[in-house]
XYZ file of C-alpha atoms in Angstrom:
374
model
C 191.827 116.972 76.296
C 189.629 119.736 77.970
C 189.124 120.198 81.250
C 185.656 118.482 82.836
C 184.772 121.495 83.858
C 184.373 123.709 81.028
C 181.160 124.504 80.069
C 178.861 122.074 79.144
C 174.784 122.439 79.774
C 172.350 119.184 80.004
C 169.042 119.262 78.989
C 166.243 120.337 81.679
C 164.465 117.745 83.130
C 160.637 119.377 81.965
C 159.439 123.449 80.923
C 162.370 124.170 78.487
C 161.869 128.283 77.612
C 162.409 127.787 73.525
C 165.458 129.067 72.873
C 164.970 132.639 70.952
C 166.312 134.748 67.956
C 170.540 134.570 68.025
C 171.553 137.388 70.737
C 169.237 137.074 72.324
C 168.534 135.236 76.146
C 166.000 132.929 76.583
C 162.594 133.793 78.268
C 161.541 130.838 81.039
C 158.241 131.899 80.725
C 157.933 130.060 77.157
C 157.947 126.423 76.621
C 159.430 124.644 74.968
C 156.854 122.611 71.520
C 155.474 118.923 72.277
C 156.281 116.862 68.981
C 154.582 113.233 68.630
C 157.603 111.180 69.256
C 158.619 108.118 66.929
C 160.048 104.716 68.812
C 162.521 102.875 69.098
C 163.084 99.300 68.445
C 164.930 97.801 71.390
C 168.200 95.340 70.885
C 166.823 92.246 70.769
C 168.073 90.501 74.358
C 169.008 86.700 72.553
C 171.682 87.572 70.934
C 175.010 89.516 71.545
C 175.071 91.248 68.024
C 170.958 91.681 67.747
C 169.454 91.859 64.135
C 168.876 94.908 62.064
C 165.352 96.018 61.802
C 163.644 93.648 59.032
C 161.138 94.016 56.373
C 158.005 94.119 58.492
C 159.337 96.706 61.537
C 158.187 100.488 60.905
C 160.227 102.634 59.039
C 160.418 106.973 57.704
C 157.705 106.766 55.917
C 159.267 107.486 51.921
C 158.857 106.437 49.408
C 162.645 104.756 47.917
C 163.446 104.252 43.805
C 162.375 101.435 42.033
C 163.737 98.639 42.457
C 165.265 99.196 46.130
C 163.069 97.844 49.649
C 163.511 97.219 52.744
C 164.628 92.996 52.739
C 166.158 93.816 49.690
C 168.222 90.468 50.603
C 165.800 88.802 52.514
C 166.082 85.224 49.660
C 169.659 86.204 47.534
C 171.653 86.315 50.280
C 169.150 85.986 54.297
C 171.824 86.326 56.780
C 173.507 89.802 54.587
C 171.905 92.515 57.266
C 173.301 90.606 60.168
C 176.560 90.261 58.115
C 177.502 93.699 57.935
C 175.802 94.456 61.324
C 178.399 91.987 63.061
C 181.790 93.533 61.359
C 180.298 96.337 62.483
C 180.339 95.650 65.595
C 183.408 94.294 65.997
C 184.713 97.349 64.944
C 183.119 100.407 66.984
C 184.149 97.765 70.570
C 188.105 98.016 69.389
C 187.056 101.831 68.773
C 184.463 103.583 69.050
C 185.762 106.355 66.704
C 184.601 103.828 63.411
C 181.158 104.354 64.268
C 181.651 107.930 63.503
C 183.916 107.313 60.929
C 181.363 104.485 59.216
C 178.444 107.764 59.896
C 181.389 109.663 58.000
C 181.590 107.609 55.370
C 177.821 107.443 54.768
C 177.939 110.583 53.882
C 180.254 111.740 52.273
C 179.769 108.688 49.785
C 175.200 109.960 48.482
C 176.782 113.108 48.116
C 179.483 112.430 45.674
C 177.486 110.372 42.379
C 174.987 109.149 44.695
C 174.835 106.119 47.251
C 176.971 104.272 45.298
C 179.872 103.417 46.833
C 182.136 105.386 44.515
C 184.036 107.005 47.499
C 185.644 103.743 48.670
C 187.270 103.534 44.835
C 191.013 103.533 45.068
C 190.956 103.029 41.227
C 188.458 102.774 38.647
C 189.846 100.199 36.499
C 192.236 97.517 36.605
C 195.689 99.515 35.864
C 195.216 102.424 36.052
C 194.813 105.450 39.302
C 193.090 108.440 38.553
C 192.280 110.920 41.757
C 189.150 109.111 43.072
C 186.509 110.938 45.719
C 188.888 108.964 48.054
C 192.111 111.194 47.477
C 190.342 114.226 47.528
C 191.158 116.292 50.488
C 187.577 116.540 52.215
C 188.173 112.719 52.163
C 191.729 112.304 53.601
C 190.646 111.306 57.205
C 187.989 109.384 56.102
C 187.322 106.849 58.399
C 186.287 102.991 58.384
C 187.488 101.267 55.159
C 188.312 98.362 57.129
C 185.500 98.034 58.619
C 183.506 98.075 54.666
C 186.821 95.330 53.526
C 185.476 92.948 56.380
C 181.937 93.308 55.746
C 182.834 92.853 51.634
C 185.068 89.803 52.587
C 182.770 88.101 54.853
C 179.736 88.880 52.322
C 181.288 87.292 49.439
C 182.227 84.286 50.965
C 178.138 84.478 51.654
C 176.694 85.114 49.013
C 179.529 85.494 45.648
C 178.384 88.621 44.281
C 175.112 89.737 45.725
C 175.409 92.313 47.830
C 177.066 96.356 46.650
C 179.253 98.121 48.600
C 176.821 100.776 48.560
C 173.930 98.713 50.512
C 177.045 97.835 52.811
C 178.100 100.990 52.933
C 174.237 102.282 53.986
C 173.734 98.912 56.479
C 176.957 100.515 58.297
C 176.068 103.579 59.109
C 173.095 102.670 60.669
C 174.747 100.021 62.919
C 177.270 102.283 63.651
C 173.976 104.819 64.299
C 172.707 101.607 66.717
C 175.402 101.200 68.727
C 176.402 103.939 69.408
C 173.014 105.218 70.508
C 172.952 102.357 72.716
C 170.104 100.511 70.416
C 168.106 103.756 70.468
C 168.229 104.563 67.417
C 167.099 102.064 64.984
C 165.821 101.648 61.519
C 165.029 99.854 57.850
C 167.573 100.844 55.264
C 165.832 100.507 51.730
C 168.401 97.673 49.439
C 169.376 97.425 46.084
C 171.889 100.177 45.715
C 174.173 98.428 42.569
C 178.162 100.584 43.092
C 179.248 103.286 40.472
C 182.049 103.220 38.580
C 183.489 106.782 38.187
C 184.757 108.690 41.222
C 186.651 112.065 40.743
C 188.021 113.791 43.248
C 187.389 117.660 41.789
C 183.825 116.252 42.095
C 183.871 115.433 46.382
C 185.386 119.320 46.448
C 181.954 121.116 44.510
C 180.032 118.873 46.617
C 180.690 118.477 49.803
C 179.492 120.760 52.631
C 183.049 122.762 53.794
C 183.688 123.021 58.002
C 183.740 126.576 56.919
C 180.368 126.893 54.973
C 177.709 129.909 56.559
C 174.241 128.271 56.752
C 173.380 129.440 52.898
C 175.235 127.319 51.399
C 174.988 124.209 52.934
C 171.279 124.707 52.862
C 171.983 125.759 49.766
C 174.753 122.060 49.236
C 171.926 120.392 51.118
C 168.659 121.598 48.569
C 171.425 120.581 45.410
C 170.396 117.407 46.857
C 166.787 117.011 47.581
C 167.067 117.540 51.091
C 165.809 120.194 52.890
C 167.317 123.055 55.678
C 165.178 120.733 58.484
C 168.169 117.722 56.731
C 170.296 119.996 57.698
C 170.059 120.095 60.438
C 169.244 116.964 61.801
C 171.628 115.622 59.907
C 174.375 117.240 61.729
C 173.229 116.207 65.137
C 176.288 113.582 63.548
C 178.486 115.724 65.447
C 178.058 114.195 68.330
C 180.408 111.701 67.671
C 183.682 111.295 66.787
C 186.849 113.986 66.518
C 187.966 116.671 64.155
C 191.487 117.611 63.234
C 192.526 120.893 64.733
C 192.874 122.666 60.418
C 189.174 121.847 60.187
C 188.430 125.013 63.045
C 191.659 126.789 62.952
C 190.382 129.983 62.667
C 188.383 129.811 64.891
C 190.993 129.612 67.785
C 193.484 131.755 69.334
C 195.725 133.337 67.814
C 193.195 133.267 64.736
C 190.402 134.095 66.811
C 189.591 137.597 66.951
C 185.460 137.699 66.031
C 182.847 138.573 69.030
C 179.447 137.683 67.067
C 176.729 135.833 67.553
C 178.451 132.815 66.953
C 181.590 132.560 67.917
C 183.581 129.822 69.574
C 182.663 129.248 73.504
C 185.703 131.358 74.831
C 186.715 128.531 78.081
C 186.241 126.117 74.859
C 188.554 128.727 71.631
C 191.816 128.676 74.602
C 191.961 125.340 75.415
C 191.363 123.947 72.182
C 193.379 126.818 70.659
C 196.734 125.690 73.747
C 195.888 121.742 72.386
C 196.041 122.441 68.490
C 198.643 124.976 68.746
C 201.282 123.567 71.340
C 200.732 119.651 69.514
C 201.054 121.191 66.001
C 204.619 122.114 67.376
C 206.151 119.571 66.903
C 204.518 119.100 63.725
C 201.557 116.888 61.749
C 197.344 117.382 62.143
C 196.242 117.378 66.154
C 192.491 115.852 66.699
C 189.487 115.881 69.546
C 186.774 115.336 69.889
C 184.296 117.023 68.513
C 181.076 116.851 71.976
C 182.853 116.649 75.085
C 180.267 116.086 77.450
C 178.839 111.930 75.040
C 182.008 112.129 72.973
C 181.477 108.862 72.339
C 177.703 108.108 72.304
C 175.167 109.267 69.604
C 172.587 111.872 71.389
C 170.657 114.885 70.841
C 174.063 116.699 72.685
C 175.299 118.010 70.080
C 172.419 120.694 69.948
C 172.956 122.280 72.948
C 177.167 122.131 72.139
C 175.498 125.209 69.133
C 173.332 126.639 71.858
C 176.213 127.164 73.911
C 178.470 127.486 71.814
C 180.894 124.589 72.601
C 181.624 123.338 68.674
C 184.299 123.422 66.130
C 182.914 123.215 63.042
C 182.449 127.437 61.717
C 179.386 125.463 59.831
C 177.695 123.705 63.214
C 177.801 127.501 64.595
C 176.179 129.178 61.842
C 173.048 127.497 62.344
C 172.550 130.021 64.609
C 172.510 132.632 62.909
C 169.269 132.076 60.934
C 166.004 131.535 63.144
C 164.544 128.986 60.689
C 167.719 126.536 62.171
C 168.246 128.783 65.713
C 164.764 127.037 66.438
C 165.635 123.971 64.686
C 168.409 123.418 66.713
C 166.095 124.450 69.813
C 163.593 121.912 69.218
C 166.123 119.474 68.647
C 167.830 120.719 72.415
C 164.449 120.467 73.996
C 161.885 117.650 72.992
C 163.229 114.598 74.013
C 163.368 112.187 71.935
C 162.926 114.333 68.436
C 166.041 114.112 67.298
C 166.340 110.664 67.585
C 163.252 110.412 65.201
C 164.053 112.698 62.567
C 167.764 111.567 62.787
C 166.370 107.950 61.021
C 164.052 109.533 58.277
C 166.937 112.129 57.544
C 169.585 109.167 57.179
C 166.763 106.684 54.522
C 166.042 109.675 53.181
C 169.931 110.688 52.631
C 170.287 106.756 51.527
C 167.950 107.450 48.850
C 169.605 110.295 46.410
C 171.423 109.759 43.597
C 171.010 104.840 44.271
C 172.198 103.152 40.816
C 169.832 100.445 40.436
C 170.378 99.841 36.055
C 172.734 97.815 34.963
C 173.888 100.697 32.716
C 175.175 102.801 36.005
C 176.546 100.390 38.125
C 177.525 96.591 39.462
C 178.524 94.963 42.096
C 181.930 94.585 42.401
C 184.063 91.853 44.104
C 186.223 94.178 45.403
C 185.276 96.864 46.921
C 188.304 99.551 46.214
C 187.873 98.476 42.302
C 185.945 98.258 39.509
C 185.703 95.106 38.440
C 186.832 94.272 35.193
């Protein structure tokens, strides 16, 4: 881990200046914008595993596709969301990195074939092993599969063939968000998704934004999924938790990084990472480092301060400062307390509606998440 003495910033308590266009210095005479902040439900004091937000709790204002609704399993499997939350809590308590992995797993699922658990498949038909999304290079470092398998086993024991793996992935991402944010970010998840039967490695490569993507490529890839630029900047905030392999940002650290551009990595961080990555790789392998050095296991808005300070790993994170439009969004999320958390709830729900399958012609409820039914 880099030294704790490395440059880092935390939000000022008040009268913070708005972030100017890239390449300029903040002006102390400009106050940040003020937004109405959506409040977050608090964890239940009566249980060690708080219950997920129920159907009567406020959720982001989005109209889900026909057939999806919050509280979908209220009659068919009343404890479904609590079962998933308990499995996620156990996994996150054992390793906070699993929580970050579950959020990333949801993103990687929804961007390929829609939110249909296709990312979980090792095979699409019994006895055959085509190359699925899970074997695609962008997905080789995914984590959280064991937590989903544990949740699905408990769901099948309680309510056989009732709760889809796709809904389990969506619930798990919401629950990981809840625990990593210490209960500050919670929301209702519309459910009723079916599991897909198609999973292709080449589609993962074509649809998942690479860590080297520029702001226009990012905006275009999110727009293809019905998500706008603000959704893209908001969901990028999930990089405030988890770890990244050196190979995904090697071009930004010594001896490769010789850039003096406005989106170059903080030299102190670059030098530290270069030392870690290069010394570790000499023994083979691809070492991983924390994405957020300030609050590595906490889901919060620190990511946006890291972007402003050039303390981010991926070129795709640094690219948010290369456009005045996205730089302003970064500034808003950094300077306005509670804004990002409220927006993240809505963006997660919106992403969870991408390409969902709700008819038997499109999908099924898998008995085992890693393979399609016979």
